[in-house]
Amino acid sequence: EDYRRPFVQEYIPGTIHDGLFACRQGDLRAAMTVTRSTTYPVTGGITVEAITTRDPVLLDYCGRILEFLRYDGLCDVEVKKDERDGTYKLLEINPRIWGALELSLCAGIDFVEKSCELAVTGDTAVQMDYRVGLKHWILQRELMAIHQDKGHRWQRIRRLTGLFDRDTVYGIDLTDWKPELAQLVATIRFFTRKRNLLLPAGRSFSVEECRRLAAVETEDALAI
């Protein structure tokens, strides 16, 4: 945490969207769009709840990028829809299998099988059809979001009744209970022993605060 050399990024207000793809030299062989309806931190971050969508504008936006790169394999193109002008802004491209893989599988596209076929045969059948409106909800992250989002805690708690809706994938398999028990223990430990790791609600830093933090960091370094 060297505040003398801050890493500055432009903040894009809006919702995070993901384009999930299997590509052959930039040609889309399978594609799915997802919206992160809730994240942790609540101001933007990792997925708490994601919903499958069908967004042709996002597919075109991401498709042109991947075609230009002649991209091979699986990737997650992460963008934000800028609420100021309604356009998509690229955040990053993750060249790997994504965290919400279970959502993709349950929605109808087996991206793992697609990846294997691309690796072994060099191609895979085109698949663009999948179930729209399917949710993926990660309970541990929802609890952390509830803790952080003090102004909307009760609304978030009331929403927990939707965890077991028919259109929700929540990643809990009671026939394989050991991982679920380990996850429960880890969550309890997080809230009791590692509360300092829970992120505060997002806030902006003034130039004066950055300068003060830099001055304190410099003084500490000189003292050492």
Short mmCIF file of C-alpha atoms in Angstrom, two decimals:
data_model
loop_
_atom_site.label_atom_id
_atom_site.label_comp_id
_atom_site.label_asym_id
_atom_site.label_seq_id
_atom_site.Cartn_x
_atom_site.Cartn_y
_atom_site.Cartn_z
CA GLU A 1 0.00 0.00 0.00
CA ASP A 2 2.37 2.68 -1.28
CA TYR A 3 0.15 5.77 -1.44
CA ARG A 4 2.97 7.83 -2.94
CA ARG A 5 2.36 6.11 -6.28
CA PRO A 6 -1.41 5.64 -6.61
CA PHE A 7 -2.94 3.59 -9.38
CA VAL A 8 -5.65 5.82 -10.87
CA GLN A 9 -8.58 4.53 -12.90
CA GLU A 10 -11.62 6.25 -14.34
CA TYR A 11 -14.82 5.29 -12.51
CA ILE A 12 -17.65 4.23 -14.80
CA PRO A 13 -21.07 4.41 -13.09
CA GLY A 14 -23.36 1.59 -14.07
CA THR A 15 -24.03 -2.14 -13.94
CA ILE A 16 -21.41 -4.81 -14.62
CA HIS A 17 -22.17 -7.22 -17.46
CA ASP A 18 -20.27 -10.32 -18.60
CA GLY A 19 -19.99 -11.82 -22.04
CA LEU A 20 -19.09 -15.52 -21.78
CA PHE A 21 -17.57 -17.03 -24.91
CA ALA A 22 -15.98 -20.00 -26.59
CA CYS A 23 -14.05 -18.82 -29.66
CA ARG A 24 -12.12 -20.21 -32.59
CA GLN A 25 -9.72 -17.62 -33.99
CA GLY A 26 -12.13 -14.85 -33.01
CA ASP A 27 -15.19 -16.63 -34.38
CA LEU A 28 -17.87 -17.07 -31.71
CA ARG A 29 -18.78 -20.74 -31.31
CA ALA A 30 -20.78 -20.33 -28.08
CA ALA A 31 -21.89 -17.18 -26.30
CA MET A 32 -23.93 -16.07 -23.31
CA THR A 33 -24.56 -12.71 -21.63
CA VAL A 34 -24.94 -12.24 -17.88
CA THR A 35 -25.76 -9.26 -15.65
CA ARG A 36 -24.34 -8.92 -12.13
CA SER A 37 -27.43 -7.73 -10.29
CA THR A 38 -25.57 -7.68 -6.95
CA THR A 39 -21.84 -7.51 -6.21
CA TYR A 40 -19.45 -7.38 -3.27
CA PRO A 41 -18.39 -4.68 -2.60
CA VAL A 42 -21.89 -3.37 -3.33
CA THR A 43 -20.45 -0.48 -5.34
CA GLY A 44 -18.97 -2.93 -7.85
CA GLY A 45 -16.91 -6.09 -7.54
CA ILE A 46 -17.20 -9.88 -7.51
CA THR A 47 -20.54 -11.52 -8.26
CA VAL A 48 -23.09 -12.06 -5.50
CA GLU A 49 -26.09 -12.60 -7.79
CA ALA A 50 -25.94 -12.98 -11.57
CA ILE A 51 -28.78 -13.37 -14.08
CA THR A 52 -28.58 -14.74 -17.62
CA THR A 53 -29.71 -12.26 -20.27
CA ARG A 54 -29.84 -12.10 -24.05
CA ASP A 55 -28.17 -8.86 -25.09
CA PRO A 56 -27.39 -8.63 -28.83
CA VAL A 57 -25.70 -5.23 -28.41
CA LEU A 58 -23.31 -6.64 -25.82
CA LEU A 59 -22.65 -9.71 -27.98
CA ASP A 60 -21.79 -7.49 -30.94
CA TYR A 61 -19.55 -5.25 -28.82
CA CYS A 62 -17.61 -8.17 -27.36
CA GLY A 63 -17.62 -10.11 -30.62
CA ARG A 64 -15.85 -7.32 -32.49
CA ILE A 65 -13.14 -7.20 -29.82
CA LEU A 66 -12.57 -10.97 -29.89
CA GLU A 67 -12.58 -11.02 -33.69
CA PHE A 68 -9.90 -8.31 -33.75
CA LEU A 69 -7.80 -10.33 -31.27
CA ARG A 70 -8.45 -13.59 -33.17
CA TYR A 71 -9.08 -15.06 -29.75
CA ASP A 72 -8.94 -18.84 -29.19
CA GLY A 73 -10.64 -20.70 -26.34
CA LEU A 74 -12.84 -19.58 -23.45
CA CYS A 75 -13.01 -16.09 -21.99
CA ASP A 76 -15.11 -13.76 -19.87
CA VAL A 77 -15.37 -10.24 -21.29
CA GLU A 78 -16.24 -7.94 -18.38
CA VAL A 79 -17.83 -4.58 -19.21
CA LYS A 80 -19.86 -1.84 -17.61
CA LYS A 81 -22.91 -0.25 -19.15
CA ASP A 82 -22.25 3.43 -18.58
CA GLU A 83 -25.41 4.87 -17.08
CA ARG A 84 -24.47 8.32 -18.38
CA ASP A 85 -24.74 7.48 -22.09
CA GLY A 86 -25.91 3.84 -22.20
CA THR A 87 -22.78 2.55 -23.96
CA TYR A 88 -20.62 -0.41 -22.96
CA LYS A 89 -17.11 0.21 -21.63
CA LEU A 90 -14.55 -2.59 -21.53
CA LEU A 91 -13.09 -3.38 -18.10
CA GLU A 92 -11.07 -6.53 -18.76
CA ILE A 93 -10.94 -9.89 -20.53
CA ASN A 94 -10.38 -12.93 -18.32
CA PRO A 95 -8.85 -15.73 -20.47
CA ARG A 96 -10.14 -18.55 -18.29
CA ILE A 97 -13.23 -20.33 -16.99
CA TRP A 98 -15.33 -17.94 -14.92
CA GLY A 99 -16.66 -18.21 -11.38
CA ALA A 100 -20.30 -18.50 -12.49
CA LEU A 101 -19.60 -21.64 -14.52
CA GLU A 102 -22.46 -23.46 -12.76
CA LEU A 103 -24.86 -20.82 -14.07
CA SER A 104 -23.67 -21.42 -17.64
CA LEU A 105 -24.07 -25.18 -17.31
CA CYS A 106 -27.56 -24.95 -15.80
CA ALA A 107 -28.59 -22.41 -18.46
CA GLY A 108 -27.76 -24.93 -21.17
CA ILE A 109 -24.25 -24.32 -22.53
CA ASP A 110 -21.46 -26.68 -21.45
CA PHE A 111 -18.47 -24.41 -22.00
CA VAL A 112 -16.10 -27.02 -20.56
CA GLU A 113 -17.12 -29.51 -23.24
CA LYS A 114 -16.80 -26.77 -25.86
CA SER A 115 -13.28 -26.00 -24.65
CA CYS A 116 -12.27 -29.67 -24.85
CA GLU A 117 -13.67 -30.01 -28.36
CA LEU A 118 -11.82 -26.89 -29.49
CA ALA A 119 -8.58 -28.25 -28.03
CA VAL A 120 -8.95 -31.77 -29.48
CA THR A 121 -10.64 -31.24 -32.83
CA GLY A 122 -10.03 -27.52 -33.48
CA ASP A 123 -13.73 -26.70 -33.63
CA THR A 124 -17.07 -27.14 -31.89
CA ALA A 125 -20.69 -26.75 -32.93
CA VAL A 126 -22.16 -23.27 -32.70
CA GLN A 127 -24.48 -22.83 -29.72
CA MET A 128 -26.16 -19.55 -28.88
CA ASP A 129 -29.39 -20.80 -27.29
CA TYR A 130 -29.70 -20.96 -23.52
CA ARG A 131 -32.13 -20.28 -20.71
CA VAL A 132 -32.65 -16.57 -20.03
CA GLY A 133 -33.58 -15.27 -16.58
CA LEU A 134 -31.78 -17.96 -14.59
CA LYS A 135 -30.12 -16.63 -11.41
CA HIS A 136 -26.91 -17.69 -9.70
CA TRP A 137 -26.75 -16.66 -6.04
CA ILE A 138 -23.68 -17.08 -3.79
CA LEU A 139 -24.92 -17.08 -0.20
CA GLN A 140 -21.60 -16.35 1.55
CA ARG A 141 -21.05 -13.23 -0.54
CA GLU A 142 -24.66 -12.16 0.03
CA LEU A 143 -24.03 -12.23 3.78
CA MET A 144 -20.96 -10.04 3.31
CA ALA A 145 -22.97 -7.65 1.13
CA ILE A 146 -25.68 -7.49 3.82
CA HIS A 147 -23.02 -6.60 6.39
CA GLN A 148 -21.58 -3.87 4.16
CA ASP A 149 -24.76 -2.32 2.78
CA LYS A 150 -26.00 -0.81 6.05
CA GLY A 151 -28.59 1.42 4.39
CA HIS A 152 -30.36 -1.51 2.71
CA ARG A 153 -29.78 -4.39 5.13
CA TRP A 154 -33.43 -5.24 5.79
CA GLN A 155 -34.27 -5.15 2.10
CA ARG A 156 -31.41 -7.57 1.43
CA ILE A 157 -32.43 -9.85 4.29
CA ARG A 158 -36.01 -10.00 2.99
CA ARG A 159 -34.65 -10.94 -0.45
CA LEU A 160 -33.10 -14.10 1.01
CA THR A 161 -36.51 -15.79 0.69
CA GLY A 162 -35.81 -15.94 -3.05
CA LEU A 163 -32.73 -18.12 -2.63
CA PHE A 164 -34.67 -21.31 -3.28
CA ASP A 165 -36.83 -20.11 -6.16
CA ARG A 166 -37.17 -22.47 -9.08
CA ASP A 167 -35.20 -20.09 -11.31
CA THR A 168 -32.26 -19.79 -8.89
CA VAL A 169 -29.04 -21.79 -8.82
CA TYR A 170 -27.53 -21.50 -5.37
CA GLY A 171 -24.72 -24.06 -5.52
CA ILE A 172 -25.84 -26.07 -2.50
CA ASP A 173 -26.00 -29.85 -2.92
CA LEU A 174 -27.32 -31.54 0.23
CA THR A 175 -26.28 -34.96 -1.08
CA ASP A 176 -22.65 -33.78 -0.89
CA TRP A 177 -22.80 -32.05 2.49
CA LYS A 178 -19.11 -31.90 3.47
CA PRO A 179 -18.21 -28.94 1.20
CA GLU A 180 -21.34 -27.14 2.39
CA LEU A 181 -20.32 -27.66 6.04
CA ALA A 182 -16.80 -26.39 5.29
CA GLN A 183 -18.30 -23.32 3.58
CA LEU A 184 -20.56 -22.65 6.58
CA VAL A 185 -17.62 -22.91 9.00
CA ALA A 186 -15.53 -20.61 6.79
CA THR A 187 -18.34 -18.04 6.73
CA ILE A 188 -18.71 -18.12 10.52
CA ARG A 189 -14.93 -17.73 10.95
CA PHE A 190 -14.96 -14.82 8.53
CA PHE A 191 -17.52 -12.90 10.58
CA THR A 192 -16.04 -13.78 13.99
CA ARG A 193 -12.27 -13.90 13.52
CA LYS A 194 -11.59 -11.98 10.32
CA ARG A 195 -14.01 -9.06 10.54
CA ASN A 196 -11.16 -6.72 9.60
CA LEU A 197 -11.24 -8.26 6.10
CA LEU A 198 -14.85 -7.23 5.55
CA LEU A 199 -14.77 -4.28 3.20
CA PRO A 200 -16.36 -0.97 4.21
CA ALA A 201 -18.95 0.65 1.98
CA GLY A 202 -17.38 2.27 -1.05
CA ARG A 203 -16.46 5.92 -0.74
CA SER A 204 -14.48 8.48 -2.70
CA PHE A 205 -11.09 9.84 -1.61
CA SER A 206 -10.29 13.52 -1.93
CA VAL A 207 -6.96 14.75 -3.27
CA GLU A 208 -6.17 16.02 0.23
CA GLU A 209 -6.73 12.54 1.70
CA CYS A 210 -4.43 10.96 -0.89
CA ARG A 211 -1.72 13.50 -0.07
CA ARG A 212 -2.14 12.88 3.65
CA LEU A 213 -1.88 9.10 3.18
CA ALA A 214 1.20 9.56 1.01
CA ALA A 215 2.81 11.77 3.68
CA VAL A 216 2.12 9.22 6.41
CA GLU A 217 3.54 6.41 4.27
CA THR A 218 6.68 8.45 3.57
CA GLU A 219 7.18 9.19 7.27
CA ASP A 220 6.83 5.50 8.13
CA ALA A 221 9.35 4.53 5.46
CA LEU A 222 11.89 7.11 6.71
CA ALA A 223 11.43 5.93 10.29
CA ILE A 224 12.25 2.37 9.25
#
